[in-house]
PDB file of C-alpha atoms in Angstrom:
ATOM      1  CA  UNK G   1       0.260  12.964  -4.367  1.00  0.00           C
ATOM      2  CA  UNK G   2      -3.417  11.444  -3.981  1.00  0.00           C
ATOM      3  CA  UNK G   3      -6.769  13.459  -4.299  1.00  0.00           C
ATOM      4  CA  UNK G   4      -7.086  13.256  -0.566  1.00  0.00           C
ATOM      5  CA  UNK G   5      -3.512  14.389  -0.228  1.00  0.00           C
ATOM      6  CA  UNK G   6      -4.046  17.334  -1.990  1.00  0.00           C
ATOM      7  CA  UNK G   7      -7.566  18.269  -0.330  1.00  0.00           C
ATOM      8  CA  UNK G   8      -5.758  18.094   3.074  1.00  0.00           C
ATOM      9  CA  UNK G   9      -4.064  21.280   4.001  1.00  0.00           C
ATOM     10  CA  UNK G  10      -1.113  21.778   6.225  1.00  0.00           C
ATOM     11  CA  UNK G  11      -3.230  21.967   9.329  1.00  0.00           C
ATOM     12  CA  UNK G  12      -4.860  18.837   8.720  1.00  0.00           C
ATOM     13  CA  UNK G  13      -8.312  20.525   7.993  1.00  0.00           C
ATOM     14  CA  UNK G  14     -10.054  19.300   4.701  1.00  0.00           C
ATOM     15  CA  UNK G  15     -10.116  21.920   2.130  1.00  0.00           C
ATOM     16  CA  UNK G  16     -13.340  22.931   0.257  1.00  0.00           C
ATOM     17  CA  UNK G  17     -13.513  23.347  -2.540  1.00  0.00           C
ATOM     18  CA  UNK G  18     -10.403  21.233  -3.333  1.00  0.00           C
ATOM     19  CA  UNK G  19     -10.105  21.570  -6.697  1.00  0.00           C
ATOM     20  CA  UNK G  20      -7.478  19.173  -7.836  1.00  0.00           C
ATOM     21  CA  UNK G  21      -7.289  20.143 -11.486  1.00  0.00           C
ATOM     22  CA  UNK G  22      -6.038  23.704 -11.585  1.00  0.00           C
ATOM     23  CA  UNK G  23      -4.553  23.105 -15.049  1.00  0.00           C
ATOM     24  CA  UNK G  24      -7.817  21.526 -16.611  1.00  0.00           C
ATOM     25  CA  UNK G  25      -9.405  23.526 -19.118  1.00  0.00           C
ATOM     26  CA  UNK G  26     -12.481  25.679 -17.924  1.00  0.00           C
ATOM     27  CA  UNK G  27     -15.151  23.763 -20.018  1.00  0.00           C
ATOM     28  CA  UNK G  28     -13.882  20.385 -18.604  1.00  0.00           C
ATOM     29  CA  UNK G  29     -13.987  21.839 -14.972  1.00  0.00           C
ATOM     30  CA  UNK G  30     -16.669  21.846 -12.582  1.00  0.00           C
ATOM     31  CA  UNK G  31     -17.740  25.042 -10.853  1.00  0.00           C
ATOM     32  CA  UNK G  32     -20.286  26.264  -7.845  1.00  0.00           C
ATOM     33  CA  UNK G  33     -21.445  29.682  -8.103  1.00  0.00           C
ATOM     34  CA  UNK G  34     -22.122  30.674  -4.777  1.00  0.00           C
ATOM     35  CA  UNK G  35     -23.964  34.193  -3.355  1.00  0.00           C
ATOM     36  CA  UNK G  36     -24.461  34.952   0.303  1.00  0.00           C
ATOM     37  CA  UNK G  37     -26.954  37.258   2.270  1.00  0.00           C
ATOM     38  CA  UNK G  38     -25.971  38.409   5.658  1.00  0.00           C
ATOM     39  CA  UNK G  39     -26.851  40.367   8.472  1.00  0.00           C
ATOM     40  CA  UNK G  40     -24.464  43.452   7.687  1.00  0.00           C
ATOM     41  CA  UNK G  41     -21.154  43.769   5.968  1.00  0.00           C
ATOM     42  CA  UNK G  42     -18.875  43.207   8.981  1.00  0.00           C
ATOM     43  CA  UNK G  43     -16.917  40.384   7.724  1.00  0.00           C
ATOM     44  CA  UNK G  44     -15.823  39.356  11.337  1.00  0.00           C
ATOM     45  CA  UNK G  45     -19.062  39.616  13.122  1.00  0.00           C
ATOM     46  CA  UNK G  46     -22.138  39.419  10.793  1.00  0.00           C
ATOM     47  CA  UNK G  47     -23.899  36.440   9.977  1.00  0.00           C
ATOM     48  CA  UNK G  48     -25.185  34.652   7.085  1.00  0.00           C
ATOM     49  CA  UNK G  49     -28.939  34.589   6.569  1.00  0.00           C
ATOM     50  CA  UNK G  50     -29.068  33.277   2.972  1.00  0.00           C
ATOM     51  CA  UNK G  51     -27.280  31.133   0.276  1.00  0.00           C
ATOM     52  CA  UNK G  52     -27.843  30.311  -3.136  1.00  0.00           C
ATOM     53  CA  UNK G  53     -25.347  27.924  -5.177  1.00  0.00           C
ATOM     54  CA  UNK G  54     -25.837  26.301  -8.356  1.00  0.00           C
ATOM     55  CA  UNK G  55     -23.272  24.169 -10.390  1.00  0.00           C
ATOM     56  CA  UNK G  56     -21.652  24.832 -13.844  1.00  0.00           C
ATOM     57  CA  UNK G  57     -20.540  21.743 -15.593  1.00  0.00           C
ATOM     58  CA  UNK G  58     -19.076  21.830 -19.438  1.00  0.00           C
ATOM     59  CA  UNK G  59     -19.582  25.416 -19.256  1.00  0.00           C
ATOM     60  CA  UNK G  60     -23.485  25.027 -18.757  1.00  0.00           C
ATOM     61  CA  UNK G  61     -25.600  25.638 -15.646  1.00  0.00           C
ATOM     62  CA  UNK G  62     -27.106  22.614 -14.371  1.00  0.00           C
ATOM     63  CA  UNK G  63     -30.575  23.868 -13.414  1.00  0.00           C
ATOM     64  CA  UNK G  64     -31.228  20.988 -11.502  1.00  0.00           C
ATOM     65  CA  UNK G  65     -28.551  21.532  -8.986  1.00  0.00           C
ATOM     66  CA  UNK G  66     -29.789  24.931  -7.743  1.00  0.00           C
ATOM     67  CA  UNK G  67     -29.426  25.235  -3.866  1.00  0.00           C
ATOM     68  CA  UNK G  68     -31.067  27.708  -1.694  1.00  0.00           C
ATOM     69  CA  UNK G  69     -32.032  28.333   1.933  1.00  0.00           C
ATOM     70  CA  UNK G  70     -32.460  30.710   4.709  1.00  0.00           C
ATOM     71  CA  UNK G  71     -30.156  30.796   7.615  1.00  0.00           C
ATOM     72  CA  UNK G  72     -31.201  31.598  11.489  1.00  0.00           C
ATOM     73  CA  UNK G  73     -28.894  34.413  12.468  1.00  0.00           C
ATOM     74  CA  UNK G  74     -27.237  34.870  15.736  1.00  0.00           C
ATOM     75  CA  UNK G  75     -27.564  38.757  15.423  1.00  0.00           C
ATOM     76  CA  UNK G  76     -30.215  41.112  14.136  1.00  0.00           C
ATOM     77  CA  UNK G  77     -30.259  42.103  10.467  1.00  0.00           C
ATOM     78  CA  UNK G  78     -29.259  45.631   9.986  1.00  0.00           C
ATOM     79  CA  UNK G  79     -31.157  48.166   8.110  1.00  0.00           C
ATOM     80  CA  UNK G  80     -28.742  48.576   5.546  1.00  0.00           C
ATOM     81  CA  UNK G  81     -28.541  44.859   4.653  1.00  0.00           C
ATOM     82  CA  UNK G  82     -32.541  44.608   5.254  1.00  0.00           C
ATOM     83  CA  UNK G  83     -32.729  47.228   2.211  1.00  0.00           C
ATOM     84  CA  UNK G  84     -30.705  44.630  -0.046  1.00  0.00           C
ATOM     85  CA  UNK G  85     -32.123  41.362   0.582  1.00  0.00           C
ATOM     86  CA  UNK G  86     -35.575  42.139   2.191  1.00  0.00           C
ATOM     87  CA  UNK G  87     -35.026  39.514   4.557  1.00  0.00           C
ATOM     88  CA  UNK G  88     -36.765  40.110   8.195  1.00  0.00           C
ATOM     89  CA  UNK G  89     -35.949  38.887  11.226  1.00  0.00           C
ATOM     90  CA  UNK G  90     -39.370  37.607  11.427  1.00  0.00           C
ATOM     91  CA  UNK G  91     -38.807  35.295   8.270  1.00  0.00           C
ATOM     92  CA  UNK G  92     -35.586  33.987   9.564  1.00  0.00           C
ATOM     93  CA  UNK G  93     -36.949  32.703  13.055  1.00  0.00           C
ATOM     94  CA  UNK G  94     -37.333  29.473  11.937  1.00  0.00           C
ATOM     95  CA  UNK G  95     -34.808  28.972   9.689  1.00  0.00           C
ATOM     96  CA  UNK G  96     -31.907  26.083  10.134  1.00  0.00           C
ATOM     97  CA  UNK G  97     -28.842  27.047  12.058  1.00  0.00           C
ATOM     98  CA  UNK G  98     -25.581  27.696  10.158  1.00  0.00           C
ATOM     99  CA  UNK G  99     -24.223  24.456  11.049  1.00  0.00           C
ATOM    100  CA  UNK G 100     -26.748  22.592   8.946  1.00  0.00           C
ATOM    101  CA  UNK G 101     -26.329  25.093   6.115  1.00  0.00           C
ATOM    102  CA  UNK G 102     -22.507  24.843   6.082  1.00  0.00           C
ATOM    103  CA  UNK G 103     -22.760  21.335   5.629  1.00  0.00           C
ATOM    104  CA  UNK G 104     -25.035  21.494   2.337  1.00  0.00           C
ATOM    105  CA  UNK G 105     -22.681  24.131   0.781  1.00  0.00           C
ATOM    106  CA  UNK G 106     -19.684  22.251   1.406  1.00  0.00           C
ATOM    107  CA  UNK G 107     -20.801  19.285   0.007  1.00  0.00           C
ATOM    108  CA  UNK G 108     -21.958  21.107  -3.258  1.00  0.00           C
ATOM    109  CA  UNK G 109     -18.637  22.867  -3.352  1.00  0.00           C
ATOM    110  CA  UNK G 110     -16.465  19.944  -2.846  1.00  0.00           C
ATOM    111  CA  UNK G 111     -14.025  19.391  -5.702  1.00  0.00           C
ATOM    112  CA  UNK G 112     -15.325  22.549  -7.915  1.00  0.00           C
ATOM    113  CA  UNK G 113     -13.814  25.808  -8.219  1.00  0.00           C
ATOM    114  CA  UNK G 114     -15.835  28.381  -6.346  1.00  0.00           C
ATOM    115  CA  UNK G 115     -16.972  31.468  -8.241  1.00  0.00           C
ATOM    116  CA  UNK G 116     -18.958  34.430  -6.525  1.00  0.00           C
ATOM    117  CA  UNK G 117     -19.463  38.307  -7.535  1.00  0.00           C
ATOM    118  CA  UNK G 118     -17.575  39.556  -4.515  1.00  0.00           C
ATOM    119  CA  UNK G 119     -15.535  36.504  -3.688  1.00  0.00           C
ATOM    120  CA  UNK G 120     -13.490  38.001  -0.898  1.00  0.00           C
ATOM    121  CA  UNK G 121     -17.062  38.731   0.959  1.00  0.00           C
ATOM    122  CA  UNK G 122     -18.430  35.248   0.326  1.00  0.00           C
ATOM    123  CA  UNK G 123     -14.663  33.570   0.906  1.00  0.00           C
ATOM    124  CA  UNK G 124     -14.611  35.577   4.438  1.00  0.00           C
ATOM    125  CA  UNK G 125     -18.194  34.389   5.615  1.00  0.00           C
ATOM    126  CA  UNK G 126     -17.406  30.768   4.632  1.00  0.00           C
ATOM    127  CA  UNK G 127     -14.526  30.623   5.811  1.00  0.00           C
ATOM    128  CA  UNK G 128     -16.122  31.560   9.480  1.00  0.00           C
ATOM    129  CA  UNK G 129     -19.007  28.827   8.770  1.00  0.00           C
ATOM    130  CA  UNK G 130     -16.819  26.198   7.924  1.00  0.00           C
ATOM    131  CA  UNK G 131     -14.281  26.570  10.805  1.00  0.00           C
ATOM    132  CA  UNK G 132     -16.972  25.020  12.884  1.00  0.00           C
ATOM    133  CA  UNK G 133     -16.714  21.942  10.703  1.00  0.00           C
ATOM    134  CA  UNK G 134     -13.250  21.760  10.410  1.00  0.00           C
ATOM    135  CA  UNK G 135     -13.058  22.934   6.835  1.00  0.00           C
ATOM    136  CA  UNK G 136     -11.270  25.548   4.988  1.00  0.00           C
ATOM    137  CA  UNK G 137     -11.484  26.911   1.461  1.00  0.00           C
ATOM    138  CA  UNK G 138      -8.600  26.603  -0.724  1.00  0.00           C
TER     139      UNK G 138
END
C-alpha cells in the first residue's frame, strides 16, 4: 500500500501524524513531542490556549524545530487552569484562532509519532482541533 494509502483512513480523512513505519527502530524514527494548555479540563468543551511542540530525530531533540504559540479561546479560562498555566484572557485576546494553530501543529506532526505526557488529554483536544480541518489522529 502506498504511503498516501496508509495516511488515509476509512473515512477518507487524512491521518495525523500518519507514522507509516511502526516497525522502525525508535532511534531511526522521528517523533513530535506536544504539550497543550487549555481553558479547563472538560475535553469536550474547553479550548486550547497554548501549544508547544518539538521534534526528536535519531533520539535527539531538534532545538531549532521548537514551535510555540498562543490560541484565542472561545470560552473563558477557568480559575483552575489559570493556576496551572498562568495565561489570562487579556494575554490571549490578540492570539490567532485555533484554525491557524491547528495547521502549524498538523504539519509538524505529519509522518511522526506523537509523544505527550498525558496523551489521552492532548489526543482529545487535538482531535477536536483537527476535525475542522478534516484531519484525524492515527
